[in-house]
Amino acid sequence: MALPPGFRWGVATAAYQIEGAAAEDGRGPSTWDTFAHTPGRTADGATGDVACDHYHRWPEDVALMGDLGVDAYRFSIAWPRVQPTGSGPANARGLDFYERLVDGLLERGIAPAATLYHWDLPQPLEDAGGWLARDTAYRFAEFAYLAAERLGDRIDTWITLNEPVVVMAYGYAFGIYAPGEELLLGALPTAHHQLLAHGLGTSALRARGAGRVGIANHYSPARPRDAASEADTAAAGAFDLLMNRLFTEPLLLGRYPDLAPLGGPDPASYIRDEDLPVIAQPIDLLGVNYYQPTGIAAPADLSSPLPFELVDLPGHPVTGLGWPIVPDGLHGLLTGLRDTYGPLLPPVHITENGCSFPDEPGPGGAVDDAARIAFLDAHIGAVRAAVDEGVDVRAYYVWSLLDNFEWASGYGPRFGLVHVDYATQKRTPKASFAWYRDLIAASREPLAGG
Ligand code: GAL
């Protein structure tokens, strides 16, 4: 069966991972500047100071997207460029950059899809408590308003937040991403404050006449190590509650799942009843980021503060980062969302899917990333299968256009359709670029025989 008319093929990036120009045109520091500049936090001490130098090379990158033929480009607007201290009036030069980019995209017929918060919180807001502070949600709404005031007439798709679960878990619970807090279940209020930011931000965007609004959630289906073990199955349920349902039920059902079994701070100390309708206001799309399922077992150590532990999922090929390649996980996730939420599930956009391998040019200069082609082919197949079964999926974005700064892992993992030589900033489209270009072109051809 064909994908629905108007289905969008895209590519995705995020500001801190590609832009560089960390102190240019009035940009203030973000938590990721601070974190990456703290010794020992990132692989080889890598930072986003220069990254892919996209801030200066965006015309070349937009031209690449023109060659690729994508319908849409998902990028993020760096909050510290727009509000260098996280509050107060807009820094016009910061918005000028995104205006140039958006106009460049539109000239090539590429629809801009902007994410407002892809993890680069202005450092002064972190100093005031970051996502542990309720006030940060109100500051986010102000930022959203300023962005839409300038760009709302040209950006048709807005994503409020990227992967609030990763910010909670990696950023505040385990300390492996910025801001590097290790609060374990003490991080739970950051989930609520981010969801509140999403709700307040959605209202602010709509007040400025923004088009489609949604959020990009990270979904990792939980697979018990031993499906016959009650303890492992219960542990997988707890993981699913904390990592997936906690970020979906308030949005789509207007209530939180029962958090009591998890422990952690009393929800009544940070959740107010009146927040739920703000969080649950209808959205135009649910962004789904999918990379891999997670193997889960009951904790071996009974004194563990968490009700599960992560284990390997044997029996699957793996990416360069050792992540299991399980396209069927994406299919099951999509049909599962539909089965669980039924008519309350808005149209789904796959806002990220992709893989990293240590791709390097061969002797002739070409980058033959056959493994990425196989990965994308299988995952797009999984999306098609879900669409055939009636799931309303309207867009698919490959992560990522370019090799880029992969957070704490630095520049080793390469996720791009385009190889970047960081010493020279030379861009080389990989074999997967041509493959994706041909797939997009073929999907536009009228079906033979009608
Ligand atoms: C996502 C994230 C992206 C990118 C990707 C690959 O979690 O949103 O920024 O890094 O993972 O790991």
Short mmCIF file of C-alpha atoms and ligand atoms in Angstrom, two decimals:
data_model
loop_
_atom_site.label_atom_id
_atom_site.label_comp_id
_atom_site.label_asym_id
_atom_site.label_seq_id
_atom_site.Cartn_x
_atom_site.Cartn_y
_atom_site.Cartn_z
CA MET A 1 0.00 0.00 0.00
CA ALA A 2 1.26 3.51 -0.73
CA LEU A 3 2.10 5.99 1.98
CA PRO A 4 -0.59 8.62 2.50
CA PRO A 5 -0.63 11.59 0.11
CA GLY A 6 1.45 14.42 1.52
CA PHE A 7 3.71 12.03 3.45
CA ARG A 8 6.91 13.90 4.26
CA TRP A 9 10.42 12.58 3.88
CA GLY A 10 12.94 14.52 5.89
CA VAL A 11 16.22 14.72 7.70
CA ALA A 12 16.87 15.97 11.23
CA THR A 13 19.61 17.77 13.15
CA ALA A 14 19.93 19.78 16.37
CA ALA A 15 21.55 23.14 17.03
CA TYR A 16 24.29 22.24 19.49
CA GLN A 17 25.28 19.19 17.47
CA ILE A 18 25.99 21.02 14.22
CA GLU A 19 26.07 24.81 14.48
CA GLY A 20 29.34 25.72 16.23
CA ALA A 21 29.72 29.53 16.48
CA ALA A 22 29.18 29.09 20.19
CA ALA A 23 29.85 32.69 21.14
CA GLU A 24 28.78 34.46 17.95
CA ASP A 25 26.14 37.15 17.45
CA GLY A 26 25.34 37.35 21.12
CA ARG A 27 24.71 33.65 21.84
CA GLY A 28 24.91 32.91 25.56
CA PRO A 29 26.26 29.73 27.15
CA SER A 30 24.05 26.69 27.52
CA THR A 31 24.26 23.72 29.85
CA TRP A 32 25.91 21.78 27.04
CA ASP A 33 28.71 24.36 26.69
CA THR A 34 29.34 24.07 30.41
CA PHE A 35 29.13 20.29 30.44
CA ALA A 36 31.31 19.69 27.37
CA HIS A 37 33.94 22.08 28.72
CA THR A 38 34.10 20.22 32.04
CA PRO A 39 37.02 17.77 31.89
CA GLY A 40 36.01 14.13 31.72
CA ARG A 41 32.42 14.68 30.62
CA THR A 42 32.68 13.98 26.88
CA ALA A 43 34.79 11.58 24.81
CA ASP A 44 38.18 13.16 24.10
CA GLY A 45 36.93 16.38 25.68
CA ALA A 46 34.87 17.09 22.54
CA THR A 47 32.71 20.23 22.53
CA GLY A 48 30.23 21.83 20.15
CA ASP A 49 32.32 25.01 19.82
CA VAL A 50 32.82 24.39 16.10
CA ALA A 51 30.95 21.13 15.37
CA CYS A 52 29.98 21.15 11.65
CA ASP A 53 30.29 24.94 11.46
CA HIS A 54 26.75 24.90 10.12
CA TYR A 55 26.19 28.43 11.43
CA HIS A 56 28.43 29.61 8.59
CA ARG A 57 28.03 26.76 6.12
CA TRP A 58 24.24 26.49 6.18
CA PRO A 59 23.86 27.47 2.49
CA GLU A 60 25.95 24.45 1.50
CA ASP A 61 23.92 22.23 3.83
CA VAL A 62 20.62 23.53 2.49
CA ALA A 63 21.91 22.89 -1.05
CA LEU A 64 22.70 19.30 -0.03
CA MET A 65 19.11 18.92 1.18
CA GLY A 66 17.92 20.31 -2.12
CA ASP A 67 19.91 17.58 -3.93
CA LEU A 68 18.49 14.99 -1.57
CA GLY A 69 14.98 16.12 -2.43
CA VAL A 70 13.57 16.06 1.10
CA ASP A 71 10.15 17.55 1.78
CA ALA A 72 11.06 18.79 5.24
CA TYR A 73 14.01 19.61 7.48
CA ARG A 74 13.81 19.24 11.24
CA PHE A 75 16.35 21.48 12.99
CA SER A 76 16.41 23.13 16.38
CA ILE A 77 16.41 26.77 17.37
CA ALA A 78 19.05 27.38 20.04
CA TRP A 79 17.37 29.03 23.01
CA PRO A 80 20.66 30.71 24.07
CA ARG A 81 20.85 32.43 20.67
CA VAL A 82 17.36 33.84 21.06
CA GLN A 83 17.56 34.62 24.79
CA PRO A 84 21.22 34.57 25.80
CA THR A 85 20.38 34.52 29.51
CA GLY A 86 17.18 32.51 29.20
CA SER A 87 14.82 35.41 29.79
CA GLY A 88 14.16 38.92 28.60
CA PRO A 89 13.85 40.37 25.11
CA ALA A 90 14.90 38.53 21.97
CA ASN A 91 18.42 38.82 20.64
CA ALA A 92 17.60 39.88 17.09
CA ARG A 93 20.88 38.58 15.63
CA GLY A 94 20.13 35.10 16.92
CA LEU A 95 16.72 35.09 15.26
CA ASP A 96 18.25 36.55 12.08
CA PHE A 97 20.23 33.35 11.64
CA TYR A 98 17.12 31.17 11.75
CA GLU A 99 15.29 33.54 9.46
CA ARG A 100 18.05 33.18 6.84
CA LEU A 101 17.96 29.42 7.22
CA VAL A 102 14.16 29.19 7.00
CA ASP A 103 14.02 31.44 3.96
CA GLY A 104 16.77 29.37 2.32
CA LEU A 105 14.77 26.20 2.92
CA LEU A 106 11.55 27.70 1.62
CA GLU A 107 13.30 28.86 -1.56
CA ARG A 108 14.07 25.21 -2.26
CA GLY A 109 10.60 24.04 -1.40
CA ILE A 110 11.71 22.38 1.86
CA ALA A 111 9.29 22.76 4.77
CA PRO A 112 10.99 23.86 8.00
CA ALA A 113 10.13 21.84 11.11
CA ALA A 114 11.60 23.58 14.14
CA THR A 115 12.31 22.07 17.53
CA LEU A 116 12.49 24.66 20.28
CA TYR A 117 14.35 22.79 22.96
CA HIS A 118 16.88 20.19 21.91
CA TRP A 119 18.75 20.17 25.25
CA ASP A 120 20.66 23.46 25.11
CA LEU A 121 19.17 25.15 28.18
CA PRO A 122 20.58 28.65 28.79
CA GLN A 123 23.07 28.24 31.64
CA PRO A 124 21.57 31.00 33.82
CA LEU A 125 18.32 29.02 33.90
CA GLU A 126 20.21 25.93 35.03
CA ASP A 127 21.85 28.01 37.73
CA ALA A 128 18.34 28.89 38.92
CA GLY A 129 17.37 25.20 39.18
CA GLY A 130 17.02 24.12 35.54
CA TRP A 131 14.22 21.63 34.95
CA LEU A 132 13.93 20.98 38.67
CA ALA A 133 12.43 24.48 38.87
CA ARG A 134 8.83 25.04 37.83
CA ASP A 135 9.72 28.52 36.66
CA THR A 136 11.76 27.11 33.76
CA ALA A 137 8.48 26.00 32.13
CA TYR A 138 7.27 29.63 32.10
CA ARG A 139 10.60 30.83 30.72
CA PHE A 140 10.26 28.26 27.92
CA ALA A 141 6.84 29.60 26.97
CA GLU A 142 8.34 33.08 26.66
CA PHE A 143 11.05 31.76 24.37
CA ALA A 144 8.46 29.91 22.27
CA TYR A 145 6.47 33.10 21.91
CA LEU A 146 9.51 35.08 20.74
CA ALA A 147 10.45 32.42 18.19
CA ALA A 148 6.93 32.25 16.77
CA GLU A 149 6.63 36.02 16.73
CA ARG A 150 9.51 36.17 14.24
CA LEU A 151 9.11 32.88 12.38
CA GLY A 152 5.56 31.70 12.93
CA ASP A 153 4.44 32.79 9.49
CA ARG A 154 7.02 30.55 7.79
CA ILE A 155 7.47 27.47 9.95
CA ASP A 156 4.55 25.11 9.54
CA THR A 157 5.62 22.47 12.06
CA TRP A 158 6.78 23.20 15.60
CA ILE A 159 8.17 20.65 18.03
CA THR A 160 8.24 22.03 21.56
CA LEU A 161 10.71 19.66 23.23
CA ASN A 162 13.00 16.89 22.13
CA GLU A 163 13.00 13.73 24.23
CA PRO A 164 12.18 15.00 27.72
CA VAL A 165 12.84 11.47 28.99
CA VAL A 166 16.49 11.67 27.99
CA VAL A 167 16.90 15.02 29.72
CA MET A 168 15.37 13.51 32.88
CA ALA A 169 17.26 10.22 32.78
CA TYR A 170 20.64 11.06 31.29
CA GLY A 171 20.76 14.69 32.41
CA TYR A 172 19.32 14.65 35.92
CA ALA A 173 19.12 11.00 37.07
CA PHE A 174 22.39 9.45 35.88
CA GLY A 175 24.59 12.46 35.11
CA ILE A 176 25.84 11.32 31.73
CA TYR A 177 24.46 14.29 29.79
CA ALA A 178 24.19 17.97 30.77
CA PRO A 179 23.67 19.18 33.42
CA GLY A 180 25.27 16.06 34.90
CA GLU A 181 23.08 15.63 38.00
CA GLU A 182 22.85 12.18 39.60
CA LEU A 183 19.55 12.40 41.43
CA LEU A 184 18.11 9.01 40.39
CA LEU A 185 14.38 9.15 41.16
CA GLY A 186 14.87 12.64 42.56
CA ALA A 187 14.91 13.65 38.88
CA LEU A 188 11.19 12.89 38.45
CA PRO A 189 10.03 16.53 38.84
CA THR A 190 12.02 17.37 35.68
CA ALA A 191 9.57 15.20 33.72
CA HIS A 192 6.61 17.22 34.92
CA HIS A 193 8.26 20.59 34.47
CA GLN A 194 9.23 19.72 30.90
CA LEU A 195 5.71 18.50 30.13
CA LEU A 196 4.34 21.71 31.62
CA ALA A 197 6.79 23.65 29.43
CA HIS A 198 5.44 21.76 26.44
CA GLY A 199 1.87 22.74 27.36
CA LEU A 200 2.62 26.38 28.10
CA GLY A 201 4.83 26.55 25.01
CA THR A 202 2.05 25.10 22.85
CA SER A 203 -0.33 27.82 24.07
CA ALA A 204 2.29 30.49 23.39
CA LEU A 205 2.95 29.21 19.88
CA ARG A 206 -0.75 29.13 19.11
CA ALA A 207 -1.18 32.63 20.51
CA ARG A 208 1.25 33.71 17.77
CA GLY A 209 -0.62 31.76 15.09
CA ALA A 210 1.92 28.96 14.73
CA GLY A 211 0.91 26.04 12.51
CA ARG A 212 1.15 22.41 13.57
CA VAL A 213 2.48 21.88 17.09
CA GLY A 214 3.71 18.69 18.73
CA ILE A 215 6.46 17.16 20.86
CA ALA A 216 9.18 14.62 20.01
CA ASN A 217 9.28 11.74 22.47
CA HIS A 218 11.91 9.08 22.66
CA TYR A 219 10.40 5.60 22.74
CA SER A 220 12.31 2.51 23.68
CA PRO A 221 10.13 -0.60 23.91
CA ALA A 222 11.04 -2.64 26.99
CA ARG A 223 11.91 -6.29 26.30
CA PRO A 224 12.17 -8.52 29.37
CA ARG A 225 15.32 -10.66 29.38
CA ASP A 226 13.19 -13.70 30.12
CA ALA A 227 9.57 -13.30 29.07
CA ALA A 228 8.64 -16.32 31.20
CA SER A 229 10.01 -14.67 34.34
CA GLU A 230 7.48 -12.69 36.34
CA ALA A 231 10.21 -10.60 37.93
CA ASP A 232 11.72 -9.63 34.56
CA THR A 233 8.30 -8.86 33.11
CA ALA A 234 7.43 -6.67 36.09
CA ALA A 235 10.78 -4.90 35.74
CA ALA A 236 10.07 -4.28 32.03
CA GLY A 237 6.70 -2.82 33.05
CA ALA A 238 8.40 -0.42 35.47
CA PHE A 239 10.86 0.67 32.78
CA ASP A 240 7.99 1.23 30.35
CA LEU A 241 6.15 3.29 32.95
CA LEU A 242 9.12 5.51 33.71
CA MET A 243 10.53 5.93 30.22
CA ASN A 244 7.52 5.77 27.91
CA ARG A 245 4.15 6.05 29.64
CA LEU A 246 5.23 8.86 31.96
CA PHE A 247 5.73 11.02 28.88
CA THR A 248 2.69 9.90 26.89
CA GLU A 249 -0.24 9.52 29.26
CA PRO A 250 -0.27 13.10 30.59
CA LEU A 251 -0.16 14.33 26.98
CA LEU A 252 -2.81 12.08 25.51
CA LEU A 253 -4.93 11.02 28.49
CA GLY A 254 -4.58 14.10 30.69
CA ARG A 255 -3.40 12.10 33.70
CA TYR A 256 -0.25 10.58 35.08
CA PRO A 257 0.18 6.86 35.47
CA ASP A 258 0.48 5.77 39.10
CA LEU A 259 4.00 6.81 40.03
CA ALA A 260 3.82 5.54 43.61
CA PRO A 261 5.36 2.12 42.89
CA LEU A 262 8.46 3.89 41.61
CA GLY A 263 9.23 5.73 44.82
CA GLY A 264 10.86 9.14 44.50
CA PRO A 265 9.45 12.48 45.63
CA ASP A 266 5.74 12.76 46.40
CA PRO A 267 4.08 13.75 43.09
CA ALA A 268 1.76 16.10 45.00
CA SER A 269 4.82 18.18 45.89
CA TYR A 270 5.37 19.21 42.26
CA ILE A 271 2.27 18.34 40.19
CA ARG A 272 -0.74 20.69 40.43
CA ASP A 273 -4.14 19.53 39.21
CA GLU A 274 -4.52 22.57 37.00
CA ASP A 275 -1.34 21.62 35.09
CA LEU A 276 -2.88 18.56 33.48
CA PRO A 277 -5.32 20.31 31.11
CA VAL A 278 -2.43 22.56 29.98
CA ILE A 279 -0.26 19.53 29.23
CA ALA A 280 -3.08 17.60 27.58
CA GLN A 281 -4.34 20.25 25.20
CA PRO A 282 -4.72 18.65 21.79
CA ILE A 283 -1.57 18.47 19.70
CA ASP A 284 -1.37 18.22 15.94
CA LEU A 285 1.28 15.52 15.88
CA LEU A 286 3.17 13.16 18.14
CA GLY A 287 6.85 12.99 17.24
CA VAL A 288 8.32 9.52 17.70
CA ASN A 289 12.08 9.08 17.95
CA TYR A 290 13.07 5.43 17.71
CA TYR A 291 16.50 3.83 17.79
CA GLN A 292 16.31 0.53 19.67
CA PRO A 293 14.39 -1.51 22.21
CA THR A 294 15.91 -1.97 25.69
CA GLY A 295 16.58 -5.29 27.38
CA ILE A 296 15.31 -5.28 30.95
CA ALA A 297 15.74 -7.63 33.91
CA ALA A 298 14.77 -7.50 37.56
CA PRO A 299 17.58 -5.83 39.51
CA ALA A 300 20.18 -8.38 40.62
CA ASP A 301 21.05 -6.15 43.57
CA LEU A 302 18.09 -5.97 45.94
CA SER A 303 19.25 -2.65 47.35
CA SER A 304 19.07 -1.07 43.85
CA PRO A 305 17.20 2.25 43.91
CA LEU A 306 15.60 1.38 40.56
CA PRO A 307 13.07 -1.40 39.98
CA PHE A 308 14.87 -2.70 36.87
CA GLU A 309 18.27 -3.08 35.32
CA LEU A 310 19.34 -2.77 31.71
CA VAL A 311 20.72 -5.87 30.02
CA ASP A 312 21.95 -6.71 26.52
CA LEU A 313 19.48 -7.96 23.96
CA PRO A 314 21.38 -10.78 22.33
CA GLY A 315 20.61 -12.19 18.91
CA HIS A 316 20.46 -8.97 16.91
CA PRO A 317 23.00 -7.29 14.68
CA VAL A 318 24.29 -4.06 16.23
CA THR A 319 25.23 -0.55 15.10
CA GLY A 320 28.61 1.06 15.60
CA LEU A 321 27.51 2.08 19.09
CA GLY A 322 26.53 -1.52 19.86
CA TRP A 323 22.80 -0.75 19.72
CA PRO A 324 20.68 -3.72 18.64
CA ILE A 325 19.09 -3.32 15.20
CA VAL A 326 15.41 -4.26 15.64
CA PRO A 327 13.16 -2.74 12.95
CA ASP A 328 10.29 -4.81 14.24
CA GLY A 329 10.55 -2.75 17.45
CA LEU A 330 9.45 0.32 15.49
CA HIS A 331 6.54 -1.53 13.91
CA GLY A 332 5.39 -2.83 17.32
CA LEU A 333 5.81 0.59 18.87
CA LEU A 334 3.60 2.25 16.24
CA THR A 335 0.84 -0.34 16.33
CA GLY A 336 1.09 -0.38 20.14
CA LEU A 337 0.58 3.39 20.36
CA ARG A 338 -2.44 3.09 18.11
CA ASP A 339 -3.87 0.16 20.09
CA THR A 340 -3.28 1.87 23.44
CA TYR A 341 -4.47 5.38 22.65
CA GLY A 342 -6.88 4.76 19.77
CA PRO A 343 -8.54 7.95 18.55
CA LEU A 344 -6.60 10.00 21.14
CA LEU A 345 -3.37 9.35 19.24
CA PRO A 346 -2.65 12.31 16.95
CA PRO A 347 -0.95 11.79 13.58
CA VAL A 348 2.53 10.40 14.16
CA HIS A 349 5.68 11.88 12.68
CA ILE A 350 8.80 9.73 12.99
CA THR A 351 10.94 12.67 14.05
CA GLU A 352 14.16 10.62 14.36
CA ASN A 353 15.41 7.24 13.23
CA GLY A 354 18.91 6.33 12.18
CA CYS A 355 22.17 4.63 13.11
CA SER A 356 25.85 5.31 13.61
CA PHE A 357 28.76 3.48 12.08
CA PRO A 358 32.43 4.49 11.92
CA ASP A 359 32.06 5.50 8.26
CA GLU A 360 35.18 6.79 6.51
CA PRO A 361 35.88 7.51 2.83
CA GLY A 362 37.50 4.64 0.90
CA PRO A 363 40.56 5.04 -1.36
CA GLY A 364 38.47 6.67 -4.13
CA GLY A 365 36.89 9.10 -1.67
CA ALA A 366 33.43 7.47 -1.62
CA VAL A 367 31.78 6.48 1.66
CA ASP A 368 30.11 3.12 1.21
CA ASP A 369 27.76 2.83 4.19
CA ALA A 370 25.85 -0.28 3.10
CA ALA A 371 24.95 -1.04 6.73
CA ARG A 372 23.08 2.29 7.05
CA ILE A 373 21.16 1.60 3.85
CA ALA A 374 20.10 -1.78 5.23
CA PHE A 375 19.10 -0.16 8.54
CA LEU A 376 17.01 2.57 6.92
CA ASP A 377 15.45 0.22 4.40
CA ALA A 378 14.31 -2.15 7.16
CA HIS A 379 12.99 0.63 9.41
CA ILE A 380 11.14 2.39 6.61
CA GLY A 381 9.69 -1.02 5.79
CA ALA A 382 8.49 -1.23 9.40
CA VAL A 383 6.81 2.17 9.06
CA ARG A 384 5.12 1.10 5.82
CA ALA A 385 3.86 -2.06 7.49
CA ALA A 386 2.39 -0.02 10.36
CA VAL A 387 0.73 2.33 7.85
CA ASP A 388 -0.71 -0.67 6.03
CA GLU A 389 -2.21 -1.74 9.33
CA GLY A 390 -3.88 1.62 9.72
CA VAL A 391 -1.48 3.66 11.87
CA ASP A 392 -1.60 7.31 10.85
CA VAL A 393 2.07 8.13 10.17
CA ARG A 394 2.67 11.26 8.13
CA ALA A 395 6.41 11.92 8.16
CA TYR A 396 9.77 10.20 8.53
CA TYR A 397 13.00 12.03 9.34
CA VAL A 398 16.40 10.34 9.13
CA TRP A 399 18.73 11.17 11.99
CA SER A 400 20.86 12.77 10.68
CA LEU A 401 21.68 14.91 7.67
CA LEU A 402 25.31 15.28 8.76
CA ASP A 403 27.77 13.45 10.97
CA ASN A 404 27.81 15.58 14.11
CA PHE A 405 28.57 16.03 17.81
CA GLU A 406 27.00 12.97 19.40
CA TRP A 407 26.71 14.45 22.90
CA ALA A 408 28.88 12.71 25.50
CA SER A 409 30.21 10.36 22.81
CA GLY A 410 31.78 13.27 20.94
CA TYR A 411 32.64 12.97 17.25
CA GLY A 412 33.36 9.22 17.06
CA PRO A 413 29.86 7.96 16.19
CA ARG A 414 28.78 9.00 12.69
CA PHE A 415 25.02 9.22 12.14
CA GLY A 416 24.97 11.26 8.92
CA LEU A 417 23.83 10.64 5.37
CA VAL A 418 26.69 13.07 4.69
CA HIS A 419 30.20 12.45 6.00
CA VAL A 420 31.92 15.42 7.62
CA ASP A 421 35.71 15.72 7.74
CA TYR A 422 35.98 17.81 10.90
CA ALA A 423 39.51 19.03 10.08
CA THR A 424 38.47 20.59 6.76
CA GLN A 425 34.65 20.71 7.12
CA LYS A 426 34.42 18.92 3.78
CA ARG A 427 31.01 17.29 3.26
CA THR A 428 30.86 14.00 1.34
CA PRO A 429 27.46 12.46 0.68
CA LYS A 430 27.58 8.77 1.58
CA ALA A 431 26.06 5.94 -0.47
CA SER A 432 23.00 6.16 1.82
CA PHE A 433 22.44 9.74 0.64
CA ALA A 434 21.99 8.56 -2.97
CA TRP A 435 19.86 5.66 -1.78
CA TYR A 436 17.53 7.96 0.21
CA ARG A 437 17.38 10.46 -2.67
CA ASP A 438 16.26 7.67 -5.02
CA LEU A 439 13.73 6.37 -2.52
CA ILE A 440 12.18 9.84 -2.16
CA ALA A 441 12.10 10.35 -5.93
CA ALA A 442 10.53 6.94 -6.51
CA SER A 443 7.84 7.57 -3.93
CA ARG A 444 6.74 10.61 -5.93
CA GLU A 445 6.22 8.72 -9.16
CA PRO A 446 2.59 8.00 -9.91
CA LEU A 447 1.84 4.37 -9.27
CA ALA A 448 2.05 2.27 -12.42
CA GLY A 449 -1.43 1.29 -13.52
CA GLY A 450 -3.01 3.82 -11.11
C1 GAL B 1 18.58 11.18 20.08
C2 GAL B 1 18.81 12.67 20.09
C3 GAL B 1 19.66 13.16 18.96
C4 GAL B 1 20.76 12.20 18.56
C5 GAL B 1 20.29 10.78 18.51
C6 GAL B 1 21.36 9.76 18.23
O1 GAL B 1 18.31 10.73 21.36
O2 GAL B 1 17.59 13.36 20.05
O3 GAL B 1 20.11 14.43 19.29
O4 GAL B 1 21.90 12.39 19.28
O5 GAL B 1 19.66 10.43 19.70
O6 GAL B 1 21.90 9.23 19.39
#
